[in-house]
């Protein structure tokens, strides 16, 4: 039986979040420039998006650029920004063919205007697709998102739209960029770092973590299937006892 066939449809995560890490190390390993690693990483994005949609995953959130990534050398940031525009543009037909809706989370306004325009255009042109949502985290960090939510809550409170007593987890979630999107059940990080790097801090409170040493450009469909199978082998207790879960 292939890995893919072993996946139990009824226990498929609805939402998978990925920290796509290791492009730079992949480039170094192959005697290439860092930007070449990012280009190679786009190939993996294509494969993983396709495989996820094929499996029936409903939401796939990819960490493409963090708030902290602005601190990288200007040439690398410029190359990444260029790569985003180019890729988003190129992928439009494939997104539509596969019923994939493009969305974005993060401080999008901080990106170059060309990126904002392309992103808005592609999001509008894929808006009616409903097989899977592909959510790009761009200029994103969990702390930025939480602070952004707090500012909006304070503004609404000042307008008397909400009061302090109304604020619970459910309401707070509606002020996040991910409003309406279920929390990811599975978070995959490639290239072995044992950290979260400011990703989806609120949303991953009870997410299952899967960290693989594979570098992002080396990660393939089989690796995705393996991560999902690992997830399916776990007992998610949410603070309860094993007996309570089985009942
Ligand atoms: C991930 O790969 C891509 C981005 C952060 C944009 P890296 O560029 O972080 O690769 P490493 O960690 O240096 O290998
Ligand atoms: C996390 O990777 C951000 C993205 C994958 C976009 P980094 O390579 O920036 O994370 P650190 O610096 O190793 O924590
Ligand atoms: Mg990295």
PDB file of C-alpha atoms and ligand atoms in Angstrom:
ATOM      1  CA  UNK A   1       0.000   0.000   0.000  1.00  0.00           C
ATOM      2  CA  UNK A   2       1.350   3.420  -0.864  1.00  0.00           C
ATOM      3  CA  UNK A   3       1.683   6.086   1.813  1.00  0.00           C
ATOM      4  CA  UNK A   4      -1.130   8.048   0.190  1.00  0.00           C
ATOM      5  CA  UNK A   5      -3.489   5.086   0.353  1.00  0.00           C
ATOM      6  CA  UNK A   6      -2.811   4.675   4.073  1.00  0.00           C
ATOM      7  CA  UNK A   7      -4.241   8.128   4.815  1.00  0.00           C
ATOM      8  CA  UNK A   8      -7.650   7.884   6.478  1.00  0.00           C
ATOM      9  CA  UNK A   9      -9.954  10.392   4.786  1.00  0.00           C
ATOM     10  CA  UNK A  10     -12.185  10.800   7.844  1.00  0.00           C
ATOM     11  CA  UNK A  11      -9.201  11.892   9.927  1.00  0.00           C
ATOM     12  CA  UNK A  12      -7.655  14.247   7.404  1.00  0.00           C
ATOM     13  CA  UNK A  13      -6.624  17.580   8.912  1.00  0.00           C
ATOM     14  CA  UNK A  14      -8.802  20.388   7.570  1.00  0.00           C
ATOM     15  CA  UNK A  15      -6.007  22.879   7.910  1.00  0.00           C
ATOM     16  CA  UNK A  16      -2.265  22.339   7.524  1.00  0.00           C
ATOM     17  CA  UNK A  17       0.211  25.135   8.252  1.00  0.00           C
ATOM     18  CA  UNK A  18       3.781  24.941   7.007  1.00  0.00           C
ATOM     19  CA  UNK A  19       7.005  26.750   7.912  1.00  0.00           C
ATOM     20  CA  UNK A  20       8.880  26.387   4.634  1.00  0.00           C
ATOM     21  CA  UNK A  21      12.460  26.544   5.892  1.00  0.00           C
ATOM     22  CA  UNK A  22      15.845  25.569   4.494  1.00  0.00           C
ATOM     23  CA  UNK A  23      16.040  27.186   1.052  1.00  0.00           C
ATOM     24  CA  UNK A  24      19.321  28.883   1.946  1.00  0.00           C
ATOM     25  CA  UNK A  25      20.887  25.701   3.262  1.00  0.00           C
ATOM     26  CA  UNK A  26      19.747  23.819   0.185  1.00  0.00           C
ATOM     27  CA  UNK A  27      21.439  26.437  -2.025  1.00  0.00           C
ATOM     28  CA  UNK A  28      24.647  26.237  -0.032  1.00  0.00           C
ATOM     29  CA  UNK A  29      24.656  22.447  -0.200  1.00  0.00           C
ATOM     30  CA  UNK A  30      24.427  22.660  -3.998  1.00  0.00           C
ATOM     31  CA  UNK A  31      26.977  25.467  -4.392  1.00  0.00           C
ATOM     32  CA  UNK A  32      24.280  27.947  -5.437  1.00  0.00           C
ATOM     33  CA  UNK A  33      23.224  31.446  -4.386  1.00  0.00           C
ATOM     34  CA  UNK A  34      20.536  31.789  -1.710  1.00  0.00           C
ATOM     35  CA  UNK A  35      18.008  33.193  -4.159  1.00  0.00           C
ATOM     36  CA  UNK A  36      18.355  30.025  -6.238  1.00  0.00           C
ATOM     37  CA  UNK A  37      17.248  28.111  -3.166  1.00  0.00           C
ATOM     38  CA  UNK A  38      14.125  30.260  -3.014  1.00  0.00           C
ATOM     39  CA  UNK A  39      13.371  29.555  -6.687  1.00  0.00           C
ATOM     40  CA  UNK A  40      13.763  25.861  -6.012  1.00  0.00           C
ATOM     41  CA  UNK A  41      11.469  26.278  -3.015  1.00  0.00           C
ATOM     42  CA  UNK A  42       8.709  27.522  -5.317  1.00  0.00           C
ATOM     43  CA  UNK A  43       8.784  24.136  -7.074  1.00  0.00           C
ATOM     44  CA  UNK A  44       8.063  22.489  -3.746  1.00  0.00           C
ATOM     45  CA  UNK A  45       5.213  24.942  -3.146  1.00  0.00           C
ATOM     46  CA  UNK A  46       3.641  23.835  -6.443  1.00  0.00           C
ATOM     47  CA  UNK A  47       3.918  20.149  -5.551  1.00  0.00           C
ATOM     48  CA  UNK A  48       2.617  20.543  -2.010  1.00  0.00           C
ATOM     49  CA  UNK A  49      -0.289  22.785  -3.011  1.00  0.00           C
ATOM     50  CA  UNK A  50      -1.312  20.270  -5.652  1.00  0.00           C
ATOM     51  CA  UNK A  51      -0.970  17.286  -3.315  1.00  0.00           C
ATOM     52  CA  UNK A  52      -2.934  19.031  -0.555  1.00  0.00           C
ATOM     53  CA  UNK A  53      -5.813  19.962  -2.843  1.00  0.00           C
ATOM     54  CA  UNK A  54      -5.816  16.447  -4.273  1.00  0.00           C
ATOM     55  CA  UNK A  55      -6.109  14.927  -0.786  1.00  0.00           C
ATOM     56  CA  UNK A  56      -8.986  17.211   0.157  1.00  0.00           C
ATOM     57  CA  UNK A  57      -7.211  19.529   2.609  1.00  0.00           C
ATOM     58  CA  UNK A  58      -9.417  22.617   2.981  1.00  0.00           C
ATOM     59  CA  UNK A  59      -6.874  25.188   4.168  1.00  0.00           C
ATOM     60  CA  UNK A  60      -3.130  25.303   3.554  1.00  0.00           C
ATOM     61  CA  UNK A  61      -1.225  28.171   5.176  1.00  0.00           C
ATOM     62  CA  UNK A  62       2.341  28.734   4.016  1.00  0.00           C
ATOM     63  CA  UNK A  63       4.834  30.921   5.865  1.00  0.00           C
ATOM     64  CA  UNK A  64       6.465  32.699   2.935  1.00  0.00           C
ATOM     65  CA  UNK A  65       7.954  35.799   4.581  1.00  0.00           C
ATOM     66  CA  UNK A  66       8.068  36.790   8.228  1.00  0.00           C
ATOM     67  CA  UNK A  67       8.113  40.231   9.813  1.00  0.00           C
ATOM     68  CA  UNK A  68      11.663  39.364  10.885  1.00  0.00           C
ATOM     69  CA  UNK A  69      12.718  38.420   7.335  1.00  0.00           C
ATOM     70  CA  UNK A  70      12.803  42.154   6.489  1.00  0.00           C
ATOM     71  CA  UNK A  71      16.094  42.139   8.398  1.00  0.00           C
ATOM     72  CA  UNK A  72      17.817  40.039   5.716  1.00  0.00           C
ATOM     73  CA  UNK A  73      20.244  41.638   3.211  1.00  0.00           C
ATOM     74  CA  UNK A  74      18.409  43.956   0.813  1.00  0.00           C
ATOM     75  CA  UNK A  75      19.349  41.861  -2.241  1.00  0.00           C
ATOM     76  CA  UNK A  76      17.714  38.791  -0.741  1.00  0.00           C
ATOM     77  CA  UNK A  77      14.574  40.684   0.286  1.00  0.00           C
ATOM     78  CA  UNK A  78      14.326  42.195  -3.217  1.00  0.00           C
ATOM     79  CA  UNK A  79      14.801  38.789  -4.841  1.00  0.00           C
ATOM     80  CA  UNK A  80      12.070  37.309  -2.637  1.00  0.00           C
ATOM     81  CA  UNK A  81       9.639  40.151  -3.372  1.00  0.00           C
ATOM     82  CA  UNK A  82      10.287  39.708  -7.092  1.00  0.00           C
ATOM     83  CA  UNK A  83       9.797  35.971  -6.792  1.00  0.00           C
ATOM     84  CA  UNK A  84       6.439  36.449  -5.046  1.00  0.00           C
ATOM     85  CA  UNK A  85       5.037  38.687  -7.807  1.00  0.00           C
ATOM     86  CA  UNK A  86       6.336  36.417 -10.539  1.00  0.00           C
ATOM     87  CA  UNK A  87       4.991  33.265  -8.928  1.00  0.00           C
ATOM     88  CA  UNK A  88       1.581  34.661  -8.037  1.00  0.00           C
ATOM     89  CA  UNK A  89       1.218  35.838 -11.634  1.00  0.00           C
ATOM     90  CA  UNK A  90       2.330  32.531 -13.141  1.00  0.00           C
ATOM     91  CA  UNK A  91       0.202  30.366 -10.909  1.00  0.00           C
ATOM     92  CA  UNK A  92      -3.163  31.982 -11.615  1.00  0.00           C
ATOM     93  CA  UNK A  93      -4.255  29.448 -14.290  1.00  0.00           C
ATOM     94  CA  UNK A  94      -3.246  26.490 -12.096  1.00  0.00           C
ATOM     95  CA  UNK A  95      -5.068  27.927  -9.092  1.00  0.00           C
ATOM     96  CA  UNK A  96      -8.225  28.302 -11.111  1.00  0.00           C
ATOM     97  CA  UNK A  97      -7.870  24.902 -12.746  1.00  0.00           C
ATOM     98  CA  UNK A  98      -7.608  23.257  -9.323  1.00  0.00           C
ATOM     99  CA  UNK A  99     -10.321  25.288  -7.602  1.00  0.00           C
ATOM    100  CA  UNK A 100      -7.890  27.009  -5.238  1.00  0.00           C
ATOM    101  CA  UNK A 101      -8.709  30.357  -3.648  1.00  0.00           C
ATOM    102  CA  UNK A 102      -5.695  32.537  -2.856  1.00  0.00           C
ATOM    103  CA  UNK A 103      -5.708  34.482   0.398  1.00  0.00           C
ATOM    104  CA  UNK A 104      -3.070  36.354   2.366  1.00  0.00           C
ATOM    105  CA  UNK A 105      -2.375  37.116   6.008  1.00  0.00           C
ATOM    106  CA  UNK A 106       0.174  39.552   7.406  1.00  0.00           C
ATOM    107  CA  UNK A 107       1.097  43.190   7.108  1.00  0.00           C
ATOM    108  CA  UNK A 108       0.426  43.225   3.372  1.00  0.00           C
ATOM    109  CA  UNK A 109       0.560  47.041   3.274  1.00  0.00           C
ATOM    110  CA  UNK A 110       4.284  46.886   4.127  1.00  0.00           C
ATOM    111  CA  UNK A 111       5.052  45.102   0.854  1.00  0.00           C
ATOM    112  CA  UNK A 112       6.031  46.798  -2.421  1.00  0.00           C
ATOM    113  CA  UNK A 113       3.015  48.209  -4.292  1.00  0.00           C
ATOM    114  CA  UNK A 114       3.529  45.833  -7.214  1.00  0.00           C
ATOM    115  CA  UNK A 115       3.163  42.883  -4.841  1.00  0.00           C
ATOM    116  CA  UNK A 116       0.043  44.319  -3.266  1.00  0.00           C
ATOM    117  CA  UNK A 117      -1.521  44.880  -6.696  1.00  0.00           C
ATOM    118  CA  UNK A 118      -0.701  41.393  -8.022  1.00  0.00           C
ATOM    119  CA  UNK A 119      -1.859  39.780  -4.843  1.00  0.00           C
ATOM    120  CA  UNK A 120      -5.178  41.658  -4.845  1.00  0.00           C
ATOM    121  CA  UNK A 121      -5.698  40.872  -8.504  1.00  0.00           C
ATOM    122  CA  UNK A 122      -5.041  37.148  -8.062  1.00  0.00           C
ATOM    123  CA  UNK A 123      -7.139  36.961  -4.905  1.00  0.00           C
ATOM    124  CA  UNK A 124     -10.042  38.593  -6.741  1.00  0.00           C
ATOM    125  CA  UNK A 125      -9.666  36.248  -9.714  1.00  0.00           C
ATOM    126  CA  UNK A 126      -9.691  33.132  -7.514  1.00  0.00           C
ATOM    127  CA  UNK A 127     -12.311  34.359  -5.062  1.00  0.00           C
ATOM    128  CA  UNK A 128     -15.028  31.980  -6.226  1.00  0.00           C
ATOM    129  CA  UNK A 129     -12.907  28.839  -6.025  1.00  0.00           C
ATOM    130  CA  UNK A 130     -13.909  26.554  -3.195  1.00  0.00           C
ATOM    131  CA  UNK A 131     -11.871  23.343  -3.223  1.00  0.00           C
ATOM    132  CA  UNK A 132      -9.050  24.661  -1.045  1.00  0.00           C
ATOM    133  CA  UNK A 133      -7.903  27.971   0.411  1.00  0.00           C
ATOM    134  CA  UNK A 134      -4.204  28.655  -0.081  1.00  0.00           C
ATOM    135  CA  UNK A 135      -3.227  31.221   2.525  1.00  0.00           C
ATOM    136  CA  UNK A 136       0.110  32.967   2.124  1.00  0.00           C
ATOM    137  CA  UNK A 137       1.638  34.448   5.258  1.00  0.00           C
ATOM    138  CA  UNK A 138       3.497  37.469   3.919  1.00  0.00           C
ATOM    139  CA  UNK A 139       5.256  39.990   6.131  1.00  0.00           C
ATOM    140  CA  UNK A 140       3.519  38.013   8.821  1.00  0.00           C
ATOM    141  CA  UNK A 141       4.222  37.329  12.457  1.00  0.00           C
ATOM    142  CA  UNK A 142       1.986  36.007  15.179  1.00  0.00           C
ATOM    143  CA  UNK A 143       2.780  38.887  17.545  1.00  0.00           C
ATOM    144  CA  UNK A 144       2.086  41.459  14.821  1.00  0.00           C
ATOM    145  CA  UNK A 145      -1.273  39.804  14.159  1.00  0.00           C
ATOM    146  CA  UNK A 146      -2.226  39.686  17.839  1.00  0.00           C
ATOM    147  CA  UNK A 147      -1.338  43.355  18.344  1.00  0.00           C
ATOM    148  CA  UNK A 148      -3.252  44.259  15.193  1.00  0.00           C
ATOM    149  CA  UNK A 149      -6.292  42.457  16.629  1.00  0.00           C
ATOM    150  CA  UNK A 150      -5.948  44.268  19.961  1.00  0.00           C
ATOM    151  CA  UNK A 151      -5.854  47.647  18.186  1.00  0.00           C
ATOM    152  CA  UNK A 152      -9.023  46.824  16.249  1.00  0.00           C
ATOM    153  CA  UNK A 153     -10.764  45.633  19.406  1.00  0.00           C
ATOM    154  CA  UNK A 154      -9.880  48.849  21.243  1.00  0.00           C
ATOM    155  CA  UNK A 155     -11.147  50.891  18.281  1.00  0.00           C
ATOM    156  CA  UNK A 156     -14.461  48.973  18.245  1.00  0.00           C
ATOM    157  CA  UNK A 157     -14.770  49.337  22.002  1.00  0.00           C
ATOM    158  CA  UNK A 158     -14.314  53.103  21.687  1.00  0.00           C
ATOM    159  CA  UNK A 159     -17.128  53.146  19.141  1.00  0.00           C
ATOM    160  CA  UNK A 160     -19.230  51.166  21.645  1.00  0.00           C
ATOM    161  CA  UNK A 161     -19.511  48.268  19.178  1.00  0.00           C
ATOM    162  CA  UNK A 162     -18.203  45.853  21.815  1.00  0.00           C
ATOM    163  CA  UNK A 163     -17.571  45.921  25.533  1.00  0.00           C
ATOM    164  CA  UNK A 164     -14.832  44.289  27.617  1.00  0.00           C
ATOM    165  CA  UNK A 165     -17.241  41.569  28.806  1.00  0.00           C
ATOM    166  CA  UNK A 166     -17.836  40.471  25.207  1.00  0.00           C
ATOM    167  CA  UNK A 167     -14.210  39.522  24.689  1.00  0.00           C
ATOM    168  CA  UNK A 168     -13.725  35.778  24.703  1.00  0.00           C
ATOM    169  CA  UNK A 169     -11.632  33.419  22.558  1.00  0.00           C
ATOM    170  CA  UNK A 170     -14.300  33.254  19.897  1.00  0.00           C
ATOM    171  CA  UNK A 171     -14.660  37.011  19.553  1.00  0.00           C
ATOM    172  CA  UNK A 172     -10.899  37.571  19.711  1.00  0.00           C
ATOM    173  CA  UNK A 173     -10.397  35.093  16.839  1.00  0.00           C
ATOM    174  CA  UNK A 174     -12.694  37.150  14.633  1.00  0.00           C
ATOM    175  CA  UNK A 175     -10.262  40.079  14.898  1.00  0.00           C
ATOM    176  CA  UNK A 176      -7.306  38.008  13.663  1.00  0.00           C
ATOM    177  CA  UNK A 177      -6.259  37.861  10.013  1.00  0.00           C
ATOM    178  CA  UNK A 178      -7.374  34.231  10.067  1.00  0.00           C
ATOM    179  CA  UNK A 179     -10.962  35.064  11.061  1.00  0.00           C
ATOM    180  CA  UNK A 180     -13.279  32.293   9.901  1.00  0.00           C
ATOM    181  CA  UNK A 181     -10.427  29.859   9.259  1.00  0.00           C
ATOM    182  CA  UNK A 182     -10.278  26.862  11.629  1.00  0.00           C
ATOM    183  CA  UNK A 183      -7.058  26.491  13.642  1.00  0.00           C
ATOM    184  CA  UNK A 184      -4.509  24.236  11.952  1.00  0.00           C
ATOM    185  CA  UNK A 185      -4.547  20.676  13.257  1.00  0.00           C
ATOM    186  CA  UNK A 186      -1.053  20.056  11.893  1.00  0.00           C
ATOM    187  CA  UNK A 187       2.010  22.308  11.645  1.00  0.00           C
ATOM    188  CA  UNK A 188       4.935  21.109   9.558  1.00  0.00           C
ATOM    189  CA  UNK A 189       8.377  22.702   9.720  1.00  0.00           C
ATOM    190  CA  UNK A 190      11.123  21.637   7.348  1.00  0.00           C
ATOM    191  CA  UNK A 191      14.888  21.726   7.887  1.00  0.00           C
ATOM    192  CA  UNK A 192      14.901  20.693  11.504  1.00  0.00           C
ATOM    193  CA  UNK A 193      14.738  23.904  13.542  1.00  0.00           C
ATOM    194  CA  UNK A 194      12.875  23.271  16.787  1.00  0.00           C
ATOM    195  CA  UNK A 195      11.102  26.620  16.953  1.00  0.00           C
ATOM    196  CA  UNK A 196       7.964  28.423  15.878  1.00  0.00           C
ATOM    197  CA  UNK A 197       9.621  31.637  14.579  1.00  0.00           C
ATOM    198  CA  UNK A 198       6.611  33.818  15.404  1.00  0.00           C
ATOM    199  CA  UNK A 199       4.134  31.831  13.292  1.00  0.00           C
ATOM    200  CA  UNK A 200       0.392  31.652  14.048  1.00  0.00           C
ATOM    201  CA  UNK A 201       0.993  31.976  17.794  1.00  0.00           C
ATOM    202  CA  UNK A 202      -2.672  32.165  18.746  1.00  0.00           C
ATOM    203  CA  UNK A 203      -3.879  29.566  16.272  1.00  0.00           C
ATOM    204  CA  UNK A 204      -1.398  26.787  17.111  1.00  0.00           C
ATOM    205  CA  UNK A 205      -2.331  26.548  20.801  1.00  0.00           C
ATOM    206  CA  UNK A 206      -3.336  22.881  20.293  1.00  0.00           C
ATOM    207  CA  UNK A 207      -1.787  22.100  16.923  1.00  0.00           C
ATOM    208  CA  UNK A 208       0.212  18.905  16.411  1.00  0.00           C
ATOM    209  CA  UNK A 209       3.807  19.703  15.463  1.00  0.00           C
ATOM    210  CA  UNK A 210       5.774  17.773  12.864  1.00  0.00           C
ATOM    211  CA  UNK A 211       9.380  18.741  12.272  1.00  0.00           C
ATOM    212  CA  UNK A 212      11.414  17.073   9.564  1.00  0.00           C
ATOM    213  CA  UNK A 213      15.145  17.488   8.842  1.00  0.00           C
ATOM    214  CA  UNK A 214      14.389  17.641   5.101  1.00  0.00           C
ATOM    215  CA  UNK A 215      15.139  21.028   3.551  1.00  0.00           C
ATOM    216  CA  UNK A 216      12.114  22.695   1.921  1.00  0.00           C
ATOM    217  CA  UNK A 217      13.352  22.226  -1.685  1.00  0.00           C
ATOM    218  CA  UNK A 218      13.762  18.494  -0.917  1.00  0.00           C
ATOM    219  CA  UNK A 219      10.347  18.068   0.662  1.00  0.00           C
ATOM    220  CA  UNK A 220       7.947  16.220  -1.632  1.00  0.00           C
ATOM    221  CA  UNK A 221       4.460  14.753  -1.777  1.00  0.00           C
ATOM    222  CA  UNK A 222       5.563  11.552  -0.041  1.00  0.00           C
ATOM    223  CA  UNK A 223       6.946  13.626   2.842  1.00  0.00           C
ATOM    224  CA  UNK A 224       3.595  15.377   3.130  1.00  0.00           C
ATOM    225  CA  UNK A 225       1.803  12.017   3.236  1.00  0.00           C
ATOM    226  CA  UNK A 226       4.233  10.844   5.912  1.00  0.00           C
ATOM    227  CA  UNK A 227       3.534  13.938   8.020  1.00  0.00           C
ATOM    228  CA  UNK A 228      -0.225  13.374   7.720  1.00  0.00           C
ATOM    229  CA  UNK A 229       0.123   9.694   8.642  1.00  0.00           C
ATOM    230  CA  UNK A 230       2.189  10.634  11.680  1.00  0.00           C
ATOM    231  CA  UNK A 231      -0.532  13.099  12.648  1.00  0.00           C
ATOM    232  CA  UNK A 232      -3.189  10.411  12.241  1.00  0.00           C
ATOM    233  CA  UNK A 233      -1.284   8.090  14.583  1.00  0.00           C
ATOM    234  CA  UNK A 234      -1.449  10.578  17.463  1.00  0.00           C
ATOM    235  CA  UNK A 235      -3.975  10.806  20.245  1.00  0.00           C
ATOM    236  CA  UNK A 236      -5.197  14.380  20.609  1.00  0.00           C
ATOM    237  CA  UNK A 237      -6.342  14.732  24.199  1.00  0.00           C
ATOM    238  CA  UNK A 238      -6.908  18.483  24.606  1.00  0.00           C
ATOM    239  CA  UNK A 239      -6.155  18.227  28.307  1.00  0.00           C
ATOM    240  CA  UNK A 240      -8.420  15.255  28.923  1.00  0.00           C
ATOM    241  CA  UNK A 241      -7.440  11.698  29.803  1.00  0.00           C
ATOM    242  CA  UNK A 242      -6.881   8.971  27.281  1.00  0.00           C
ATOM    243  CA  UNK A 243      -9.968   7.113  28.581  1.00  0.00           C
ATOM    244  CA  UNK A 244     -12.186  10.132  28.042  1.00  0.00           C
ATOM    245  CA  UNK A 245     -11.061  10.416  24.427  1.00  0.00           C
ATOM    246  CA  UNK A 246     -11.754   6.770  23.630  1.00  0.00           C
ATOM    247  CA  UNK A 247     -15.224   6.758  25.115  1.00  0.00           C
TER     248      UNK A 247
HETATM  249  C1  LIG B   1      12.996  29.754   4.108  1.00  0.00           C
HETATM  250  O1  LIG B   1      14.296  29.403   3.827  1.00  0.00           O
HETATM  251  C2  LIG B   1      12.483  30.840   3.203  1.00  0.00           C
HETATM  252  C3  LIG B   1      12.289  32.144   3.855  1.00  0.00           C
HETATM  253  C4  LIG B   1      12.479  32.412   5.117  1.00  0.00           C
HETATM  254  C5  LIG B   1      11.828  33.225   2.997  1.00  0.00           C
HETATM  255  P1  LIG B   1      15.514  30.174   4.459  1.00  0.00           P
HETATM  256  O2  LIG B   1      15.924  31.260   3.534  1.00  0.00           O
HETATM  257  O3  LIG B   1      15.227  30.586   5.841  1.00  0.00           O
HETATM  258  O4  LIG B   1      16.617  29.026   4.455  1.00  0.00           O
HETATM  259  P2  LIG B   1      17.736  28.761   5.547  1.00  0.00           P
HETATM  260  O5  LIG B   1      17.055  28.660   6.873  1.00  0.00           O
HETATM  261  O6  LIG B   1      18.675  29.923   5.478  1.00  0.00           O
HETATM  262  O7  LIG B   1      18.366  27.489   5.126  1.00  0.00           O
HETATM  263  C1  LIG B   2      10.696  31.270   9.266  1.00  0.00           C
HETATM  264  O1  LIG B   2      11.950  30.904   8.779  1.00  0.00           O
HETATM  265  C2  LIG B   2      10.015  32.178   8.299  1.00  0.00           C
HETATM  266  C3  LIG B   2       9.641  31.585   7.011  1.00  0.00           C
HETATM  267  C4  LIG B   2       9.755  30.330   6.688  1.00  0.00           C
HETATM  268  C5  LIG B   2       9.060  32.490   6.068  1.00  0.00           C
HETATM  269  P1  LIG B   2      13.268  31.681   9.198  1.00  0.00           P
HETATM  270  O2  LIG B   2      14.392  31.017   8.516  1.00  0.00           O
HETATM  271  O3  LIG B   2      13.114  33.127   8.977  1.00  0.00           O
HETATM  272  O4  LIG B   2      13.307  31.427  10.773  1.00  0.00           O
HETATM  273  P2  LIG B   2      14.504  31.492  11.811  1.00  0.00           P
HETATM  274  O5  LIG B   2      15.220  32.786  11.581  1.00  0.00           O
HETATM  275  O6  LIG B   2      15.378  30.320  11.577  1.00  0.00           O
HETATM  276  O7  LIG B   2      13.824  31.423  13.138  1.00  0.00           O
HETATM  277 MG1  LIG B   3      15.519  29.721   7.634  1.00  0.00          MG
END
